[in-house]
Amino acid sequence: MELFKTISGVREWVKDQRQQGRKIGLVPTMGYLHEGHLTLMRWAKKSCEAVIISIFVNPTQFGPQEDYERYPRDLERDLRLAREVGVDAVFAPEVEEMYPPGYATYVEVEGLTEVLCGASRPGHFRGVATVVTKLFNIVQPDEAFFGLKDYQQAVVIKRMVKDLNIPVEIVTVPTVREEDGLALSSRNKYLTPEERRQALSLYRALKLGEELIRRGERRADKVREAMSREILSQPLARIDYVSVNDAETLKPVDEISGKVLLAVAVWIGSTRLIDNLVVEV
Ligand code: AMP
């Protein structure tokens, strides 16, 4: 497995892979890899002959009061895990390689980024869209893999790729969960054992919402109320949003029909967690 710190190093590797006729798959990550990330890599391995992952905690997608500084990092461990999965190359640049002095260009996806996490994290998706565009330009992958754990991110990236005519196929991968239902996240590392227990309320709320819809509830506010109650039964939980949205446009809905996204963002102590479920009626 190759490790690149520079864009020029990646470009040479990519050129070589292309000359050998290999299909290239990219898995963008912020590192501190877990089974969710590894699942994306395994999917990439299945459909691409050359798999490259990026490990980059992207400063432009963090707000000034957010956890950029303390976001968990462990490159040695990440390299070992990536190697075990059979990844061919890792791109782990320093911030200056991606954003050198004088850097001035950003990618903005409108509409889709104004709801859900976009509403509570201004500038977040601008940072995501920018870094992903840069990664696409650096690697020029045939396919890129994104997790549905970050559902809105996947929708935003698909929109961006379409709008900017970026020649890459976006593949989305279902959320990987712990046995008890908690969605895997690098941020789960922040949780104390008690917070970890209360964090299960996100998944419980989503399953409750799904169950209500299955039983015939079509009023989104009723579903939202029940989900919120479930979450607020935990003393350490504070709701950022509990939302029922159209799964494609991401617009909030009043009446549930077709494919809807149940999405939650919840503070458990000082850790903000997100999760979602798509329900089709
Ligand atoms: P991150 O390192 O958190 O930026 O995540 C990198 C990629 O892994 C993104 O496409 C995420 O959606 C995906 N991912 C993170 N957690 C999970 C999970 N539990 N299941 C599936 N994909 C995930």
PDB file of C-alpha atoms and ligand atoms in Angstrom:
ATOM      1  CA  MET A   1       0.000   0.000   0.000  1.00  0.00           C
ATOM      2  CA  GLU A   2       1.328   3.404  -0.975  1.00  0.00           C
ATOM      3  CA  LEU A   3       1.112   6.491   1.252  1.00  0.00           C
ATOM      4  CA  PHE A   4       1.063   9.927  -0.404  1.00  0.00           C
ATOM      5  CA  LYS A   5       1.326  13.274   1.340  1.00  0.00           C
ATOM      6  CA  THR A   6       1.426  15.302  -1.876  1.00  0.00           C
ATOM      7  CA  ILE A   7      -1.005  15.920  -4.717  1.00  0.00           C
ATOM      8  CA  SER A   8       1.760  15.325  -7.279  1.00  0.00           C
ATOM      9  CA  GLY A   9       2.459  11.897  -5.739  1.00  0.00           C
ATOM     10  CA  VAL A  10      -1.212  10.917  -6.105  1.00  0.00           C
ATOM     11  CA  ARG A  11      -1.326  12.180  -9.687  1.00  0.00           C
ATOM     12  CA  GLU A  12       1.648  10.006 -10.676  1.00  0.00           C
ATOM     13  CA  TRP A  13       0.098   6.954  -9.047  1.00  0.00           C
ATOM     14  CA  VAL A  14      -3.243   7.626 -10.764  1.00  0.00           C
ATOM     15  CA  LYS A  15      -1.531   8.017 -14.152  1.00  0.00           C
ATOM     16  CA  ASP A  16       0.220   4.701 -13.659  1.00  0.00           C
ATOM     17  CA  GLN A  17      -3.027   2.939 -12.672  1.00  0.00           C
ATOM     18  CA  ARG A  18      -4.782   4.369 -15.739  1.00  0.00           C
ATOM     19  CA  GLN A  19      -1.987   3.217 -18.039  1.00  0.00           C
ATOM     20  CA  GLN A  20      -2.520  -0.266 -16.668  1.00  0.00           C
ATOM     21  CA  GLY A  21      -6.210   0.060 -17.529  1.00  0.00           C
ATOM     22  CA  ARG A  22      -7.410  -0.084 -13.945  1.00  0.00           C
ATOM     23  CA  LYS A  23     -10.724   1.317 -12.771  1.00  0.00           C
ATOM     24  CA  ILE A  24     -10.088   3.712  -9.891  1.00  0.00           C
ATOM     25  CA  GLY A  25     -12.258   3.962  -6.758  1.00  0.00           C
ATOM     26  CA  LEU A  26     -11.975   6.766  -4.194  1.00  0.00           C
ATOM     27  CA  VAL A  27     -13.169   6.683  -0.569  1.00  0.00           C
ATOM     28  CA  PRO A  28     -12.898  10.121   1.071  1.00  0.00           C
ATOM     29  CA  THR A  29     -12.613  10.023   4.882  1.00  0.00           C
ATOM     30  CA  MET A  30     -11.494  12.109   7.821  1.00  0.00           C
ATOM     31  CA  GLY A  31      -9.717   9.107   9.307  1.00  0.00           C
ATOM     32  CA  TYR A  32     -10.004   7.484  12.718  1.00  0.00           C
ATOM     33  CA  LEU A  33     -11.352   4.597  10.693  1.00  0.00           C
ATOM     34  CA  HIS A  34     -14.105   2.293  11.878  1.00  0.00           C
ATOM     35  CA  GLU A  35     -16.149  -0.518  10.362  1.00  0.00           C
ATOM     36  CA  GLY A  36     -18.347   2.015   8.480  1.00  0.00           C
ATOM     37  CA  HIS A  37     -15.321   3.379   6.612  1.00  0.00           C
ATOM     38  CA  LEU A  38     -13.952  -0.145   6.065  1.00  0.00           C
ATOM     39  CA  THR A  39     -17.273  -1.211   4.541  1.00  0.00           C
ATOM     40  CA  LEU A  40     -17.003   1.638   2.010  1.00  0.00           C
ATOM     41  CA  MET A  41     -13.502   0.399   1.153  1.00  0.00           C
ATOM     42  CA  ARG A  42     -14.697  -3.178   0.709  1.00  0.00           C
ATOM     43  CA  TRP A  43     -17.430  -1.964  -1.651  1.00  0.00           C
ATOM     44  CA  ALA A  44     -14.798  -0.009  -3.571  1.00  0.00           C
ATOM     45  CA  LYS A  45     -12.559  -3.096  -3.763  1.00  0.00           C
ATOM     46  CA  LYS A  46     -15.431  -5.100  -5.235  1.00  0.00           C
ATOM     47  CA  SER A  47     -16.016  -2.795  -8.191  1.00  0.00           C
ATOM     48  CA  CYS A  48     -12.640  -1.097  -8.748  1.00  0.00           C
ATOM     49  CA  GLU A  49      -9.200  -2.578  -9.429  1.00  0.00           C
ATOM     50  CA  ALA A  50      -7.366   0.315  -7.791  1.00  0.00           C
ATOM     51  CA  VAL A  51      -8.696   1.763  -4.532  1.00  0.00           C
ATOM     52  CA  ILE A  52      -7.408   4.980  -2.997  1.00  0.00           C
ATOM     53  CA  ILE A  53      -8.695   6.497   0.223  1.00  0.00           C
ATOM     54  CA  SER A  54      -8.117   9.983   1.500  1.00  0.00           C
ATOM     55  CA  ILE A  55      -7.564  10.743   5.171  1.00  0.00           C
ATOM     56  CA  PHE A  56      -7.945  14.450   5.773  1.00  0.00           C
ATOM     57  CA  VAL A  57      -9.634  16.287   8.626  1.00  0.00           C
ATOM     58  CA  ASN A  58     -10.884  19.117   6.459  1.00  0.00           C
ATOM     59  CA  PRO A  59     -10.772  22.419   8.385  1.00  0.00           C
ATOM     60  CA  THR A  60     -13.140  24.257   6.007  1.00  0.00           C
ATOM     61  CA  GLN A  61     -16.092  22.040   6.948  1.00  0.00           C
ATOM     62  CA  PHE A  62     -15.821  22.800  10.678  1.00  0.00           C
ATOM     63  CA  GLY A  63     -17.379  25.880  12.257  1.00  0.00           C
ATOM     64  CA  PRO A  64     -15.253  28.092  14.531  1.00  0.00           C
ATOM     65  CA  GLN A  65     -16.795  26.593  17.710  1.00  0.00           C
ATOM     66  CA  GLU A  66     -16.690  23.006  16.456  1.00  0.00           C
ATOM     67  CA  ASP A  67     -14.380  20.076  17.211  1.00  0.00           C
ATOM     68  CA  TYR A  68     -11.736  20.484  14.477  1.00  0.00           C
ATOM     69  CA  GLU A  69      -8.845  20.637  16.954  1.00  0.00           C
ATOM     70  CA  ARG A  70      -9.937  17.697  19.058  1.00  0.00           C
ATOM     71  CA  TYR A  71     -11.285  15.514  16.236  1.00  0.00           C
ATOM     72  CA  PRO A  72      -9.674  12.081  16.816  1.00  0.00           C
ATOM     73  CA  ARG A  73      -6.632  11.285  14.665  1.00  0.00           C
ATOM     74  CA  ASP A  74      -4.505   8.120  14.488  1.00  0.00           C
ATOM     75  CA  LEU A  75      -2.776   7.739  11.132  1.00  0.00           C
ATOM     76  CA  GLU A  76      -0.701   4.681  12.102  1.00  0.00           C
ATOM     77  CA  ARG A  77      -3.790   2.731  13.094  1.00  0.00           C
ATOM     78  CA  ASP A  78      -5.706   3.942  10.008  1.00  0.00           C
ATOM     79  CA  LEU A  79      -2.897   2.774   7.699  1.00  0.00           C
ATOM     80  CA  ARG A  80      -2.886  -0.661   9.320  1.00  0.00           C
ATOM     81  CA  LEU A  81      -6.687  -1.021   8.935  1.00  0.00           C
ATOM     82  CA  ALA A  82      -6.651   0.213   5.327  1.00  0.00           C
ATOM     83  CA  ARG A  83      -3.841  -2.202   4.470  1.00  0.00           C
ATOM     84  CA  GLU A  84      -5.788  -5.102   6.006  1.00  0.00           C
ATOM     85  CA  VAL A  85      -8.781  -4.323   3.784  1.00  0.00           C
ATOM     86  CA  GLY A  86      -6.522  -4.288   0.720  1.00  0.00           C
ATOM     87  CA  VAL A  87      -6.546  -0.571  -0.069  1.00  0.00           C
ATOM     88  CA  ASP A  88      -3.911   0.257  -2.700  1.00  0.00           C
ATOM     89  CA  ALA A  89      -3.092   3.842  -1.810  1.00  0.00           C
ATOM     90  CA  VAL A  90      -3.729   6.418   0.914  1.00  0.00           C
ATOM     91  CA  PHE A  91      -3.691  10.168   0.371  1.00  0.00           C
ATOM     92  CA  ALA A  92      -3.096  11.905   3.713  1.00  0.00           C
ATOM     93  CA  PRO A  93      -2.138  15.514   2.982  1.00  0.00           C
ATOM     94  CA  GLU A  94      -1.297  18.249   5.461  1.00  0.00           C
ATOM     95  CA  VAL A  95      -3.663  21.242   5.513  1.00  0.00           C
ATOM     96  CA  GLU A  96      -1.136  23.402   3.593  1.00  0.00           C
ATOM     97  CA  GLU A  97      -1.076  20.932   0.711  1.00  0.00           C
ATOM     98  CA  MET A  98      -4.846  21.304   0.234  1.00  0.00           C
ATOM     99  CA  TYR A  99      -5.175  24.978   1.227  1.00  0.00           C
ATOM    100  CA  PRO A 100      -1.910  26.783   0.502  1.00  0.00           C
ATOM    101  CA  PRO A 101      -1.555  30.494   1.328  1.00  0.00           C
ATOM    102  CA  GLY A 102      -3.757  32.551  -0.987  1.00  0.00           C
ATOM    103  CA  TYR A 103      -6.392  29.823  -1.319  1.00  0.00           C
ATOM    104  CA  ALA A 104      -9.656  31.547  -2.355  1.00  0.00           C
ATOM    105  CA  THR A 105     -12.077  29.202  -4.161  1.00  0.00           C
ATOM    106  CA  TYR A 106     -15.141  27.437  -2.734  1.00  0.00           C
ATOM    107  CA  VAL A 107     -17.990  25.329  -4.085  1.00  0.00           C
ATOM    108  CA  GLU A 108     -21.511  26.194  -2.976  1.00  0.00           C
ATOM    109  CA  VAL A 109     -24.495  23.878  -3.506  1.00  0.00           C
ATOM    110  CA  GLU A 110     -27.713  25.835  -2.984  1.00  0.00           C
ATOM    111  CA  GLY A 111     -31.067  24.704  -1.554  1.00  0.00           C
ATOM    112  CA  LEU A 112     -30.163  21.203  -0.408  1.00  0.00           C
ATOM    113  CA  THR A 113     -27.614  22.659   2.005  1.00  0.00           C
ATOM    114  CA  GLU A 114     -30.014  25.075   3.687  1.00  0.00           C
ATOM    115  CA  VAL A 115     -31.907  22.427   5.707  1.00  0.00           C
ATOM    116  CA  LEU A 116     -30.990  19.832   8.370  1.00  0.00           C
ATOM    117  CA  CYS A 117     -27.238  19.919   9.125  1.00  0.00           C
ATOM    118  CA  GLY A 118     -26.815  22.856   6.750  1.00  0.00           C
ATOM    119  CA  ALA A 119     -29.115  24.965   8.933  1.00  0.00           C
ATOM    120  CA  SER A 120     -27.295  24.171  12.177  1.00  0.00           C
ATOM    121  CA  ARG A 121     -23.773  24.118  10.716  1.00  0.00           C
ATOM    122  CA  PRO A 122     -23.452  27.177   8.430  1.00  0.00           C
ATOM    123  CA  GLY A 123     -20.645  26.719   5.907  1.00  0.00           C
ATOM    124  CA  HIS A 124     -20.318  22.997   6.605  1.00  0.00           C
ATOM    125  CA  PHE A 125     -21.459  21.789   3.185  1.00  0.00           C
ATOM    126  CA  ARG A 126     -19.490  24.523   1.442  1.00  0.00           C
ATOM    127  CA  GLY A 127     -16.397  23.007   3.048  1.00  0.00           C
ATOM    128  CA  VAL A 128     -17.471  19.473   2.147  1.00  0.00           C
ATOM    129  CA  ALA A 129     -18.326  20.344  -1.470  1.00  0.00           C
ATOM    130  CA  THR A 130     -15.030  22.186  -1.845  1.00  0.00           C
ATOM    131  CA  VAL A 131     -12.789  19.454  -0.483  1.00  0.00           C
ATOM    132  CA  VAL A 132     -14.645  16.700  -2.368  1.00  0.00           C
ATOM    133  CA  THR A 133     -14.331  18.674  -5.624  1.00  0.00           C
ATOM    134  CA  LYS A 134     -10.621  19.030  -4.974  1.00  0.00           C
ATOM    135  CA  LEU A 135     -10.281  15.302  -4.262  1.00  0.00           C
ATOM    136  CA  PHE A 136     -12.216  14.492  -7.452  1.00  0.00           C
ATOM    137  CA  ASN A 137      -9.899  16.764  -9.452  1.00  0.00           C
ATOM    138  CA  ILE A 138      -6.781  15.297  -7.863  1.00  0.00           C
ATOM    139  CA  VAL A 139      -7.740  11.615  -8.212  1.00  0.00           C
ATOM    140  CA  GLN A 140     -10.216  11.718 -11.115  1.00  0.00           C
ATOM    141  CA  PRO A 141     -11.780   8.479  -9.887  1.00  0.00           C
ATOM    142  CA  ASP A 142     -14.235   6.393 -11.895  1.00  0.00           C
ATOM    143  CA  GLU A 143     -16.293   5.800  -8.763  1.00  0.00           C
ATOM    144  CA  ALA A 144     -16.453   7.452  -5.346  1.00  0.00           C
ATOM    145  CA  PHE A 145     -18.049   5.909  -2.263  1.00  0.00           C
ATOM    146  CA  PHE A 146     -20.113   7.727   0.379  1.00  0.00           C
ATOM    147  CA  GLY A 147     -22.001   6.446   3.427  1.00  0.00           C
ATOM    148  CA  LEU A 148     -25.729   6.995   3.923  1.00  0.00           C
ATOM    149  CA  LYS A 149     -24.972   7.722   7.595  1.00  0.00           C
ATOM    150  CA  ASP A 150     -24.330  11.219   6.170  1.00  0.00           C
ATOM    151  CA  TYR A 151     -27.434  11.122   3.979  1.00  0.00           C
ATOM    152  CA  GLN A 152     -27.582  14.848   3.253  1.00  0.00           C
ATOM    153  CA  GLN A 153     -23.899  14.864   2.313  1.00  0.00           C
ATOM    154  CA  ALA A 154     -24.488  12.087  -0.239  1.00  0.00           C
ATOM    155  CA  VAL A 155     -27.427  13.998  -1.766  1.00  0.00           C
ATOM    156  CA  VAL A 156     -25.386  17.224  -1.922  1.00  0.00           C
ATOM    157  CA  ILE A 157     -22.424  15.477  -3.573  1.00  0.00           C
ATOM    158  CA  LYS A 158     -24.675  13.815  -6.163  1.00  0.00           C
ATOM    159  CA  ARG A 159     -26.226  17.199  -6.989  1.00  0.00           C
ATOM    160  CA  MET A 160     -22.801  18.832  -7.252  1.00  0.00           C
ATOM    161  CA  VAL A 161     -21.379  16.138  -9.527  1.00  0.00           C
ATOM    162  CA  LYS A 162     -24.392  16.468 -11.818  1.00  0.00           C
ATOM    163  CA  ASP A 163     -24.365  20.280 -11.844  1.00  0.00           C
ATOM    164  CA  LEU A 164     -20.610  20.607 -12.417  1.00  0.00           C
ATOM    165  CA  ASN A 165     -20.415  17.714 -14.903  1.00  0.00           C
ATOM    166  CA  ILE A 166     -17.796  15.907 -12.861  1.00  0.00           C
ATOM    167  CA  PRO A 167     -17.265  12.524 -14.536  1.00  0.00           C
ATOM    168  CA  VAL A 168     -17.520  10.255 -11.495  1.00  0.00           C
ATOM    169  CA  GLU A 169     -20.121   7.745 -10.391  1.00  0.00           C
ATOM    170  CA  ILE A 170     -21.292   8.278  -6.807  1.00  0.00           C
ATOM    171  CA  VAL A 171     -21.973   5.017  -4.972  1.00  0.00           C
ATOM    172  CA  THR A 172     -23.860   5.174  -1.654  1.00  0.00           C
ATOM    173  CA  VAL A 173     -23.394   2.569   1.077  1.00  0.00           C
ATOM    174  CA  PRO A 174     -25.927   1.710   3.838  1.00  0.00           C
ATOM    175  CA  THR A 175     -25.187   2.810   7.411  1.00  0.00           C
ATOM    176  CA  VAL A 176     -23.121   0.383   9.449  1.00  0.00           C
ATOM    177  CA  ARG A 177     -24.316   0.057  13.054  1.00  0.00           C
ATOM    178  CA  GLU A 178     -23.196  -1.496  16.318  1.00  0.00           C
ATOM    179  CA  GLU A 179     -25.159  -4.578  17.296  1.00  0.00           C
ATOM    180  CA  ASP A 180     -27.480  -2.458  19.484  1.00  0.00           C
ATOM    181  CA  GLY A 181     -28.207  -0.030  16.625  1.00  0.00           C
ATOM    182  CA  LEU A 182     -25.865   2.893  17.319  1.00  0.00           C
ATOM    183  CA  ALA A 183     -24.514   4.179  13.998  1.00  0.00           C
ATOM    184  CA  LEU A 184     -20.721   3.940  13.864  1.00  0.00           C
ATOM    185  CA  SER A 185     -19.029   7.331  13.960  1.00  0.00           C
ATOM    186  CA  SER A 186     -15.537   8.555  14.758  1.00  0.00           C
ATOM    187  CA  ARG A 187     -17.211  10.912  17.238  1.00  0.00           C
ATOM    188  CA  ASN A 188     -18.556   7.979  19.309  1.00  0.00           C
ATOM    189  CA  LYS A 189     -15.071   8.004  20.837  1.00  0.00           C
ATOM    190  CA  TYR A 190     -16.062  11.176  22.736  1.00  0.00           C
ATOM    191  CA  LEU A 191     -18.881   9.400  24.624  1.00  0.00           C
ATOM    192  CA  THR A 192     -18.613   8.276  28.230  1.00  0.00           C
ATOM    193  CA  PRO A 193     -20.227   4.863  28.968  1.00  0.00           C
ATOM    194  CA  GLU A 194     -23.357   6.636  30.271  1.00  0.00           C
ATOM    195  CA  GLU A 195     -23.519   8.908  27.203  1.00  0.00           C
ATOM    196  CA  ARG A 196     -22.988   5.883  24.970  1.00  0.00           C
ATOM    197  CA  ARG A 197     -26.060   4.309  26.587  1.00  0.00           C
ATOM    198  CA  GLN A 198     -28.175   7.448  26.100  1.00  0.00           C
ATOM    199  CA  ALA A 199     -26.936   7.832  22.514  1.00  0.00           C
ATOM    200  CA  LEU A 200     -28.993   4.763  21.634  1.00  0.00           C
ATOM    201  CA  SER A 201     -32.065   7.010  21.837  1.00  0.00           C
ATOM    202  CA  LEU A 202     -31.295   8.317  18.318  1.00  0.00           C
ATOM    203  CA  TYR A 203     -31.783   4.905  16.760  1.00  0.00           C
ATOM    204  CA  ARG A 204     -34.716   4.087  19.037  1.00  0.00           C
ATOM    205  CA  ALA A 205     -36.422   7.310  17.938  1.00  0.00           C
ATOM    206  CA  LEU A 206     -35.849   6.519  14.258  1.00  0.00           C
ATOM    207  CA  LYS A 207     -37.249   2.998  14.661  1.00  0.00           C
ATOM    208  CA  LEU A 208     -40.227   4.404  16.555  1.00  0.00           C
ATOM    209  CA  GLY A 209     -40.879   6.907  13.747  1.00  0.00           C
ATOM    210  CA  GLU A 210     -40.654   4.117  11.189  1.00  0.00           C
ATOM    211  CA  GLU A 211     -43.030   1.966  13.211  1.00  0.00           C
ATOM    212  CA  LEU A 212     -45.624   4.761  13.488  1.00  0.00           C
ATOM    213  CA  ILE A 213     -45.529   5.305   9.725  1.00  0.00           C
ATOM    214  CA  ARG A 214     -45.831   1.571   9.108  1.00  0.00           C
ATOM    215  CA  ARG A 215     -48.911   1.558  11.341  1.00  0.00           C
ATOM    216  CA  GLY A 216     -50.468   4.247   9.181  1.00  0.00           C
ATOM    217  CA  GLU A 217     -49.478   7.591  10.716  1.00  0.00           C
ATOM    218  CA  ARG A 218     -49.194  10.149   7.903  1.00  0.00           C
ATOM    219  CA  ARG A 219     -48.887  13.401   9.879  1.00  0.00           C
ATOM    220  CA  ALA A 220     -45.212  14.326  10.058  1.00  0.00           C
ATOM    221  CA  ASP A 221     -45.659  16.450  13.208  1.00  0.00           C
ATOM    222  CA  LYS A 222     -47.067  13.433  15.087  1.00  0.00           C
ATOM    223  CA  VAL A 223     -44.079  11.336  14.041  1.00  0.00           C
ATOM    224  CA  ARG A 224     -41.655  14.120  14.962  1.00  0.00           C
ATOM    225  CA  GLU A 225     -43.294  14.600  18.365  1.00  0.00           C
ATOM    226  CA  ALA A 226     -43.051  10.909  19.232  1.00  0.00           C
ATOM    227  CA  MET A 227     -39.423  10.767  18.101  1.00  0.00           C
ATOM    228  CA  SER A 228     -38.551  13.888  20.110  1.00  0.00           C
ATOM    229  CA  ARG A 229     -40.183  12.454  23.242  1.00  0.00           C
ATOM    230  CA  GLU A 230     -38.142   9.284  22.898  1.00  0.00           C
ATOM    231  CA  ILE A 231     -34.908  11.279  22.647  1.00  0.00           C
ATOM    232  CA  LEU A 232     -35.789  13.700  25.446  1.00  0.00           C
ATOM    233  CA  SER A 233     -36.461  10.786  27.817  1.00  0.00           C
ATOM    234  CA  GLN A 234     -32.655  10.775  28.132  1.00  0.00           C
ATOM    235  CA  PRO A 235     -31.430  13.440  30.571  1.00  0.00           C
ATOM    236  CA  LEU A 236     -28.161  14.120  28.706  1.00  0.00           C
ATOM    237  CA  ALA A 237     -29.868  14.535  25.306  1.00  0.00           C
ATOM    238  CA  ARG A 238     -30.524  17.908  23.689  1.00  0.00           C
ATOM    239  CA  ILE A 239     -32.214  18.031  20.281  1.00  0.00           C
ATOM    240  CA  ASP A 240     -30.629  19.951  17.405  1.00  0.00           C
ATOM    241  CA  TYR A 241     -33.283  18.735  14.960  1.00  0.00           C
ATOM    242  CA  VAL A 242     -35.796  15.927  14.528  1.00  0.00           C
ATOM    243  CA  SER A 243     -37.044  16.077  10.980  1.00  0.00           C
ATOM    244  CA  VAL A 244     -39.235  14.350   8.428  1.00  0.00           C
ATOM    245  CA  ASN A 245     -38.174  15.323   4.922  1.00  0.00           C
ATOM    246  CA  ASP A 246     -38.684  14.302   1.341  1.00  0.00           C
ATOM    247  CA  ALA A 247     -35.846  11.810   0.725  1.00  0.00           C
ATOM    248  CA  GLU A 248     -34.935  13.416  -2.605  1.00  0.00           C
ATOM    249  CA  THR A 249     -35.542  17.160  -2.302  1.00  0.00           C
ATOM    250  CA  LEU A 250     -34.794  17.152   1.467  1.00  0.00           C
ATOM    251  CA  LYS A 251     -37.695  19.568   1.937  1.00  0.00           C
ATOM    252  CA  PRO A 252     -39.618  19.100   5.215  1.00  0.00           C
ATOM    253  CA  VAL A 253     -42.984  17.406   4.677  1.00  0.00           C
ATOM    254  CA  ASP A 254     -46.334  17.766   6.467  1.00  0.00           C
ATOM    255  CA  GLU A 255     -48.016  14.727   4.941  1.00  0.00           C
ATOM    256  CA  ILE A 256     -45.988  11.539   4.693  1.00  0.00           C
ATOM    257  CA  SER A 257     -46.020   9.869   1.288  1.00  0.00           C
ATOM    258  CA  GLY A 258     -43.514   8.250  -1.034  1.00  0.00           C
ATOM    259  CA  LYS A 259     -39.950   8.095   0.259  1.00  0.00           C
ATOM    260  CA  VAL A 260     -39.265  10.109   3.412  1.00  0.00           C
ATOM    261  CA  LEU A 261     -36.102  10.702   5.363  1.00  0.00           C
ATOM    262  CA  LEU A 262     -36.348  10.546   9.143  1.00  0.00           C
ATOM    263  CA  ALA A 263     -33.323  12.484  10.357  1.00  0.00           C
ATOM    264  CA  VAL A 264     -32.064  13.407  13.808  1.00  0.00           C
ATOM    265  CA  ALA A 265     -29.203  15.468  15.168  1.00  0.00           C
ATOM    266  CA  VAL A 266     -28.809  15.289  18.935  1.00  0.00           C
ATOM    267  CA  TRP A 267     -26.313  16.539  21.449  1.00  0.00           C
ATOM    268  CA  ILE A 268     -25.446  13.866  23.985  1.00  0.00           C
ATOM    269  CA  GLY A 269     -23.526  15.859  26.555  1.00  0.00           C
ATOM    270  CA  SER A 270     -21.017  17.816  24.467  1.00  0.00           C
ATOM    271  CA  THR A 271     -21.077  15.442  21.480  1.00  0.00           C
ATOM    272  CA  ARG A 272     -23.303  16.087  18.478  1.00  0.00           C
ATOM    273  CA  LEU A 273     -24.503  12.864  16.826  1.00  0.00           C
ATOM    274  CA  ILE A 274     -26.574  12.385  13.670  1.00  0.00           C
ATOM    275  CA  ASP A 275     -28.509   9.438  12.298  1.00  0.00           C
ATOM    276  CA  ASN A 276     -31.277   8.797   9.772  1.00  0.00           C
ATOM    277  CA  LEU A 277     -33.588   6.220   8.267  1.00  0.00           C
ATOM    278  CA  VAL A 278     -35.362   6.244   4.910  1.00  0.00           C
ATOM    279  CA  VAL A 279     -38.953   4.975   5.023  1.00  0.00           C
ATOM    280  CA  GLU A 280     -41.030   4.270   1.949  1.00  0.00           C
ATOM    281  CA  VAL A 281     -44.825   4.186   2.120  1.00  0.00           C
TER     282      VAL A 281
HETATM  283  P1  AMP B   1     -16.048  10.708   7.838  1.00  0.00           P
HETATM  284  O1  AMP B   1     -14.670  10.160   8.098  1.00  0.00           O
HETATM  285  O2  AMP B   1     -16.903  10.761   9.049  1.00  0.00           O
HETATM  286  O3  AMP B   1     -16.028  11.977   7.027  1.00  0.00           O
HETATM  287  O4  AMP B   1     -16.755   9.646   6.907  1.00  0.00           O
HETATM  288  C1  AMP B   1     -16.188   9.242   5.692  1.00  0.00           C
HETATM  289  C2  AMP B   1     -17.194   8.448   4.914  1.00  0.00           C
HETATM  290  O5  AMP B   1     -17.592   7.303   5.673  1.00  0.00           O
HETATM  291  C3  AMP B   1     -18.466   9.240   4.597  1.00  0.00           C
HETATM  292  O6  AMP B   1     -18.904   8.919   3.288  1.00  0.00           O
HETATM  293  C4  AMP B   1     -19.417   8.727   5.643  1.00  0.00           C
HETATM  294  O7  AMP B   1     -20.769   8.820   5.242  1.00  0.00           O
HETATM  295  C5  AMP B   1     -18.995   7.280   5.759  1.00  0.00           C
HETATM  296  N1  AMP B   1     -19.432   6.734   7.038  1.00  0.00           N
HETATM  297  C6  AMP B   1     -19.185   7.218   8.281  1.00  0.00           C
HETATM  298  N2  AMP B   1     -19.800   6.473   9.219  1.00  0.00           N
HETATM  299  C7  AMP B   1     -20.469   5.500   8.559  1.00  0.00           C
HETATM  300  C8  AMP B   1     -21.311   4.407   8.959  1.00  0.00           C
HETATM  301  N3  AMP B   1     -21.584   4.161  10.232  1.00  0.00           N
HETATM  302  N4  AMP B   1     -21.828   3.620   7.993  1.00  0.00           N
HETATM  303  C9  AMP B   1     -21.565   3.847   6.686  1.00  0.00           C
HETATM  304  N5  AMP B   1     -20.775   4.847   6.246  1.00  0.00           N
HETATM  305  C10 AMP B   1     -20.238   5.662   7.162  1.00  0.00           C
END
